[in-house]
Amino acid sequence: MKKGDFIKRYRWFIIGFTVLIVGLCIIPLTKTRINPDLESYLPETMESIQSDRRIEEAFGDEEPIMIVMKSDDVLKTETLERLQKLDRAFSRQPAFKRVFSLFGTKNIISDYGMMIVDPVIKRIPKDREGVETLRDEIKENDLAYGLVVSEDFRYALILLVSNKTVEDPELISIINQTLAENPGPEEIAITGQPILRDEANRNIARDMIILLPVGLIIMFFFLWSSFREIRGVLLPFSVVVFSIIVCMSLIPLFGWELSIIGVLVPIIMLAVANNYGVYFIARYQDLNANSPHLSMEEIVEESFRYLFMPVLFCGLTTIAGIMGLLGHILIPARQMGVVTGIGVGFALLVSLFFVPSVLSTLKKGKPDKDLVGEPTGIISRILHKTGDIITKNPKKTIAVFSIFLVFCVTGLIFFKVAPDSNNILPKNHSFNKAIKIVDQHFGGDKIITVMFEGDAKDPLLLKEMDRYEEELEKMPNVGSVTSLSTMIRKMSKALNDPGDPWYDKIPDSRDAVAQYLELYSMSGDPEDLEQFVDFDYTRTLMTIQYKAANISDIDDILDKLDKLTGENPFPHVIGGYSLADKEINKSVAEGQNRSLFFALITIAILVSLIFKNYRAGLLGGLPLLFAVLCTFGIMGWLGLELNIVTALLSSISIGLGVDFTIQVFWRIKWELANGLDYADSIKATLRTIGRGIVVNAFAVMLGFSALFLSSFPLVRLFGFLIILSVSLCLVCALVLIPAICLVFKPKFLMPKEKNGNSGRNQELK
């Protein structure tokens, strides 16, 4: 049975079966759930995750939330009164394990040889003299100065430690309600992972509601402006809608959740799924204009026979490129590779069978005059002119591309990976404003915790932690290091006079340490020490607060810790969310390289098999490699960082861009088989299939332009970069590849002499 006869015979079955599958896939969509927790994107087997779990087992699962209050002077009476009310209100909330602020900070002092533990603020001063006295006292207290109040006294910090007993939306509601019930003129900014998750959760839902409809509207009008025929709009458009439904239904069907990365899935399908249908419409209009004697069924049969193999190959290579995401470390990236790969496969099948089946039931439309004789449309004129330039100056064309490549690759020197996920939200968001203030005035928003195992009252362990503290605080990005040894040294100052041998020192005996702690419990609150040591004093925590502008800053601290722990006889665990955040972003680069390597190799093999020549694979991968290198080089020049979303760029752009090259190869080969020389074959290729490629590429770029409306800056950045990458793939496929073919005349495109041109003509016409 001929390929075209298959469509004619089974067209109604194909149409009905396609609609049934899509209808069934609508049901699971109602069960889609959102997961904004970035830490859950990492495999549980990663070292940072395992370390956090061990620390959580000993000290409980908790998360810090930082509230920053800005005033011209935080020691003003009304500001202190508001701060006190907030401290008390938050302390009454069972959702918080600890509340730490200026009103919870202790002042450990000596009173006639006795240790006295008093609050920093016993009573709120009412006059200027009292305020200045308090200011001087705070400056002398290193448990408060620079930790809960800034050195310029313009900012105060409230640290809430969530016990993670309530969901993020409820937790945020408690915080906002408490702030509203205790109003004041001071500016408030809040940061912390619950804030990020809650905001991301709402923004993911918003993006899904806004981006897809906008993208569909853009796609609809672009298809109409390109084909000026209702079937030229509705058929590719139906493929897009069907494929999105099927693709998105796979997420709940597989038991997965929609992540921040998952926001891209429907937009990728929007941009990719119309590709193959566009080729059918372009071929139909070409035959309708240039072969008016053909009936509609004959046009469909000829279009199907000509396009089946190249479209199939394009689809398979696109799937291979996207499936490169399976090599990614991030779980949602791998999941996206699976669902989009299946979604593209479905779009391919629908385009190959559903679109021609529907076309075969329709009557012929009006021929497009732009496809007959001299070109009149802007796309056709540009392609016609491009063909003339390439055939006249192929070597100069290659030289221009080479110079541009060298310029872009130089930008890789400045290419870097984001150190955290703070860029998920806009810079002017309260979340990032608070981070900026904490970095500048409170030692940094990032925290590393080191859990030591052993007798916490052992002077050897305490002195070891003291050594850590002394070495780490020498580092420029470390704001503070606190532990039980910090508190013991503070107690020693209260119990010993300056000049005494044990002043500001860790005692040599365990009994002396135990006595210090007993005296503290008698004068102060024993719960003050819970953040440093567990109930039986067998595990103790050291908290390192720091800031980092890039991953190397975090690595410097970790390298220092490695050096210190190499000399440490006590078992220890290094954890903290900032390390998981760092792992997320560091895995971005590793996943990027792995998925890029996988995609390039797979596509090179497929293209080699398609054209039965390994040189085809090498040449076919050239535009993709060119586009990837130039895109990342431009990112370096512009100072754009690689993050959890932009790291998906290479696999997706490779999967999209390879289509253009295969279509160009296939058409040049076809024209050569019909007796044209290389120059005329290239001109004919650009004039015919070139139009479909351009329409296809612009449809992809316009589809991704919907991402500019995203709530997430990194998603908007991805939209810009994927458009840039696809543009480079397009120009490379339509200009560089033809120029290379004209100069080197690759044998895999030449027709086999044994078939003869006449026989080939009969087969293709």
Short mmCIF file of N, CA and C in Angstrom, two decimals, residues 444-530:
data_model
loop_
_atom_site.label_atom_id
_atom_site.label_comp_id
_atom_site.label_asym_id
_atom_site.label_seq_id
_atom_site.Cartn_x
_atom_site.Cartn_y
_atom_site.Cartn_z
N GLY A 444 25.31 38.60 56.22
CA GLY A 444 25.00 37.72 55.09
C GLY A 444 23.73 36.92 55.30
N ASP A 445 23.08 36.57 54.18
CA ASP A 445 21.80 35.85 54.25
C ASP A 445 21.97 34.34 54.18
N LYS A 446 23.20 33.89 53.95
CA LYS A 446 23.44 32.45 53.80
C LYS A 446 24.01 31.86 55.09
N ILE A 447 23.63 30.60 55.31
CA ILE A 447 24.03 29.94 56.56
C ILE A 447 24.55 28.54 56.27
N ILE A 448 25.68 28.21 56.89
CA ILE A 448 26.21 26.84 56.91
C ILE A 448 26.22 26.39 58.37
N THR A 449 25.76 25.18 58.61
CA THR A 449 25.78 24.64 59.97
C THR A 449 26.73 23.45 60.02
N VAL A 450 27.52 23.40 61.07
CA VAL A 450 28.43 22.28 61.29
C VAL A 450 28.01 21.60 62.59
N MET A 451 27.60 20.35 62.51
CA MET A 451 27.21 19.61 63.71
C MET A 451 28.37 18.72 64.15
N PHE A 452 28.83 18.96 65.39
CA PHE A 452 29.90 18.15 65.97
C PHE A 452 29.27 17.10 66.90
N GLU A 453 29.77 15.91 66.84
CA GLU A 453 29.27 14.84 67.69
C GLU A 453 30.32 14.53 68.76
N GLY A 454 29.85 14.40 70.00
CA GLY A 454 30.75 14.17 71.12
C GLY A 454 30.23 14.89 72.34
N ASP A 455 30.95 14.82 73.43
CA ASP A 455 30.55 15.49 74.66
C ASP A 455 30.69 17.01 74.49
N ALA A 456 29.54 17.70 74.45
CA ALA A 456 29.56 19.15 74.20
C ALA A 456 30.22 19.92 75.33
N LYS A 457 30.40 19.29 76.50
CA LYS A 457 31.05 19.96 77.62
C LYS A 457 32.55 19.68 77.66
N ASP A 458 33.01 18.89 76.69
CA ASP A 458 34.43 18.55 76.63
C ASP A 458 35.23 19.79 76.18
N PRO A 459 36.17 20.26 77.01
CA PRO A 459 36.96 21.45 76.63
C PRO A 459 37.70 21.29 75.30
N LEU A 460 38.12 20.05 74.98
CA LEU A 460 38.82 19.83 73.71
C LEU A 460 37.91 20.13 72.52
N LEU A 461 36.65 19.69 72.59
CA LEU A 461 35.69 19.97 71.52
C LEU A 461 35.39 21.46 71.44
N LEU A 462 35.18 22.08 72.60
CA LEU A 462 34.88 23.52 72.62
C LEU A 462 36.05 24.34 72.06
N LYS A 463 37.26 23.96 72.41
CA LYS A 463 38.43 24.67 71.88
C LYS A 463 38.58 24.44 70.38
N GLU A 464 38.18 23.25 69.92
CA GLU A 464 38.22 22.97 68.49
C GLU A 464 37.25 23.89 67.75
N MET A 465 36.05 24.05 68.29
CA MET A 465 35.08 24.95 67.68
C MET A 465 35.56 26.40 67.76
N ASP A 466 36.22 26.73 68.84
CA ASP A 466 36.77 28.07 68.99
C ASP A 466 37.81 28.35 67.91
N ARG A 467 38.59 27.32 67.59
CA ARG A 467 39.59 27.45 66.51
C ARG A 467 38.89 27.68 65.16
N TYR A 468 37.83 26.95 64.93
CA TYR A 468 37.04 27.16 63.71
C TYR A 468 36.59 28.62 63.62
N GLU A 469 36.00 29.08 64.72
CA GLU A 469 35.44 30.43 64.74
C GLU A 469 36.51 31.47 64.44
N GLU A 470 37.65 31.32 65.06
CA GLU A 470 38.74 32.28 64.87
C GLU A 470 39.22 32.31 63.42
N GLU A 471 39.37 31.13 62.79
CA GLU A 471 39.86 31.06 61.42
C GLU A 471 38.81 31.53 60.42
N LEU A 472 37.57 31.14 60.64
CA LEU A 472 36.51 31.49 59.68
C LEU A 472 36.22 32.98 59.68
N GLU A 473 36.26 33.61 60.84
CA GLU A 473 35.94 35.03 60.92
C GLU A 473 37.00 35.91 60.26
N LYS A 474 38.13 35.32 59.90
CA LYS A 474 39.14 36.06 59.16
C LYS A 474 38.76 36.21 57.68
N MET A 475 37.81 35.38 57.23
CA MET A 475 37.43 35.39 55.82
C MET A 475 36.52 36.59 55.55
N PRO A 476 36.73 37.29 54.43
CA PRO A 476 36.01 38.55 54.18
C PRO A 476 34.50 38.38 54.03
N ASN A 477 34.02 37.23 53.54
CA ASN A 477 32.59 37.07 53.30
C ASN A 477 31.84 36.50 54.50
N VAL A 478 32.57 36.11 55.54
CA VAL A 478 31.93 35.55 56.73
C VAL A 478 31.55 36.69 57.67
N GLY A 479 30.25 36.77 58.00
CA GLY A 479 29.80 37.84 58.88
C GLY A 479 29.90 37.48 60.34
N SER A 480 29.51 36.24 60.68
CA SER A 480 29.58 35.82 62.08
C SER A 480 29.65 34.31 62.17
N VAL A 481 30.25 33.83 63.27
CA VAL A 481 30.30 32.40 63.57
C VAL A 481 29.91 32.26 65.04
N THR A 482 28.85 31.51 65.31
CA THR A 482 28.38 31.35 66.69
C THR A 482 28.22 29.88 67.02
N SER A 483 28.51 29.55 68.28
CA SER A 483 28.39 28.16 68.74
C SER A 483 28.36 28.17 70.27
N LEU A 484 28.34 27.01 70.85
CA LEU A 484 28.38 26.92 72.30
C LEU A 484 29.68 27.50 72.84
N SER A 485 30.77 27.33 72.10
CA SER A 485 32.05 27.90 72.55
C SER A 485 31.99 29.42 72.61
N THR A 486 31.21 30.03 71.70
CA THR A 486 31.02 31.49 71.74
C THR A 486 30.39 31.90 73.07
N MET A 487 29.35 31.15 73.46
CA MET A 487 28.65 31.46 74.71
C MET A 487 29.56 31.21 75.92
N ILE A 488 30.34 30.12 75.89
CA ILE A 488 31.24 29.82 77.01
C ILE A 488 32.26 30.94 77.20
N ARG A 489 32.78 31.46 76.11
CA ARG A 489 33.75 32.55 76.21
C ARG A 489 33.10 33.82 76.75
N LYS A 490 31.84 34.06 76.35
CA LYS A 490 31.11 35.20 76.91
C LYS A 490 30.93 35.03 78.42
N MET A 491 30.62 33.81 78.85
CA MET A 491 30.45 33.54 80.28
C MET A 491 31.77 33.74 81.02
N SER A 492 32.88 33.35 80.39
CA SER A 492 34.19 33.49 81.04
C SER A 492 34.53 34.95 81.28
N LYS A 493 34.05 35.82 80.42
CA LYS A 493 34.30 37.26 80.61
C LYS A 493 33.54 37.78 81.83
N ALA A 494 32.34 37.18 82.05
CA ALA A 494 31.53 37.63 83.18
C ALA A 494 32.04 37.07 84.50
N LEU A 495 32.68 35.91 84.45
CA LEU A 495 33.12 35.25 85.67
C LEU A 495 34.58 35.53 86.01
N ASN A 496 35.30 36.14 85.11
CA ASN A 496 36.72 36.44 85.34
C ASN A 496 37.01 37.90 85.00
N ASP A 497 37.96 38.45 85.70
CA ASP A 497 38.34 39.84 85.44
C ASP A 497 39.35 39.90 84.29
N PRO A 498 39.38 41.03 83.57
CA PRO A 498 40.40 41.18 82.52
C PRO A 498 41.80 41.00 83.11
N GLY A 499 42.61 40.23 82.44
CA GLY A 499 43.96 39.94 82.93
C GLY A 499 44.05 38.59 83.60
N ASP A 500 42.88 38.04 84.04
CA ASP A 500 42.89 36.70 84.62
C ASP A 500 43.20 35.68 83.53
N PRO A 501 43.84 34.56 83.90
CA PRO A 501 44.22 33.57 82.87
C PRO A 501 43.03 32.97 82.12
N TRP A 502 41.86 32.92 82.77
CA TRP A 502 40.70 32.30 82.11
C TRP A 502 39.72 33.32 81.55
N TYR A 503 40.12 34.58 81.54
CA TYR A 503 39.25 35.61 80.94
C TYR A 503 39.18 35.40 79.42
N ASP A 504 37.97 35.34 78.89
CA ASP A 504 37.74 35.16 77.45
C ASP A 504 38.42 33.89 76.94
N LYS A 505 38.37 32.83 77.75
CA LYS A 505 39.00 31.56 77.38
C LYS A 505 38.05 30.40 77.69
N ILE A 506 38.26 29.28 76.96
CA ILE A 506 37.54 28.05 77.27
C ILE A 506 38.24 27.38 78.45
N PRO A 507 37.52 27.01 79.52
CA PRO A 507 38.17 26.33 80.66
C PRO A 507 38.84 25.03 80.24
N ASP A 508 39.78 24.58 81.04
CA ASP A 508 40.51 23.35 80.73
C ASP A 508 39.80 22.10 81.23
N SER A 509 38.86 22.25 82.15
CA SER A 509 38.21 21.07 82.71
C SER A 509 36.73 21.02 82.34
N ARG A 510 36.21 19.80 82.25
CA ARG A 510 34.79 19.61 81.94
C ARG A 510 33.93 20.14 83.08
N ASP A 511 34.39 19.96 84.32
CA ASP A 511 33.61 20.44 85.46
C ASP A 511 33.44 21.95 85.42
N ALA A 512 34.49 22.66 85.00
CA ALA A 512 34.39 24.12 84.91
C ALA A 512 33.38 24.53 83.85
N VAL A 513 33.39 23.84 82.71
CA VAL A 513 32.41 24.13 81.65
C VAL A 513 31.00 23.88 82.17
N ALA A 514 30.83 22.75 82.87
CA ALA A 514 29.51 22.41 83.41
C ALA A 514 29.06 23.47 84.42
N GLN A 515 30.00 23.98 85.20
CA GLN A 515 29.65 25.01 86.18
C GLN A 515 29.23 26.30 85.48
N TYR A 516 29.94 26.67 84.40
CA TYR A 516 29.55 27.86 83.61
C TYR A 516 28.10 27.72 83.14
N LEU A 517 27.78 26.56 82.60
CA LEU A 517 26.44 26.34 82.06
C LEU A 517 25.39 26.34 83.16
N GLU A 518 25.75 25.80 84.33
CA GLU A 518 24.81 25.79 85.46
C GLU A 518 24.53 27.22 85.94
N LEU A 519 25.57 28.01 86.02
CA LEU A 519 25.41 29.40 86.44
C LEU A 519 24.57 30.19 85.43
N TYR A 520 24.77 29.89 84.16
CA TYR A 520 23.96 30.57 83.13
C TYR A 520 22.49 30.21 83.29
N SER A 521 22.22 28.92 83.56
CA SER A 521 20.83 28.46 83.70
C SER A 521 20.17 29.11 84.91
N MET A 522 20.96 29.38 85.94
CA MET A 522 20.40 29.98 87.16
C MET A 522 20.04 31.45 86.93
N SER A 523 20.83 32.14 86.12
CA SER A 523 20.60 33.57 85.92
C SER A 523 19.80 33.86 84.66
N GLY A 524 19.98 33.02 83.64
CA GLY A 524 19.31 33.26 82.36
C GLY A 524 18.29 32.18 82.04
N ASP A 525 17.98 32.04 80.78
CA ASP A 525 17.00 31.07 80.31
C ASP A 525 17.74 29.90 79.67
N PRO A 526 17.61 28.68 80.21
CA PRO A 526 18.31 27.53 79.62
C PRO A 526 17.95 27.29 78.16
N GLU A 527 16.75 27.75 77.74
CA GLU A 527 16.33 27.55 76.35
C GLU A 527 17.19 28.36 75.38
N ASP A 528 17.92 29.35 75.90
CA ASP A 528 18.80 30.14 75.03
C ASP A 528 19.85 29.26 74.35
N LEU A 529 20.19 28.14 75.00
CA LEU A 529 21.26 27.28 74.49
C LEU A 529 20.75 26.19 73.55
N GLU A 530 19.42 26.09 73.37
CA GLU A 530 18.86 25.01 72.55
C GLU A 530 19.30 25.10 71.09
#
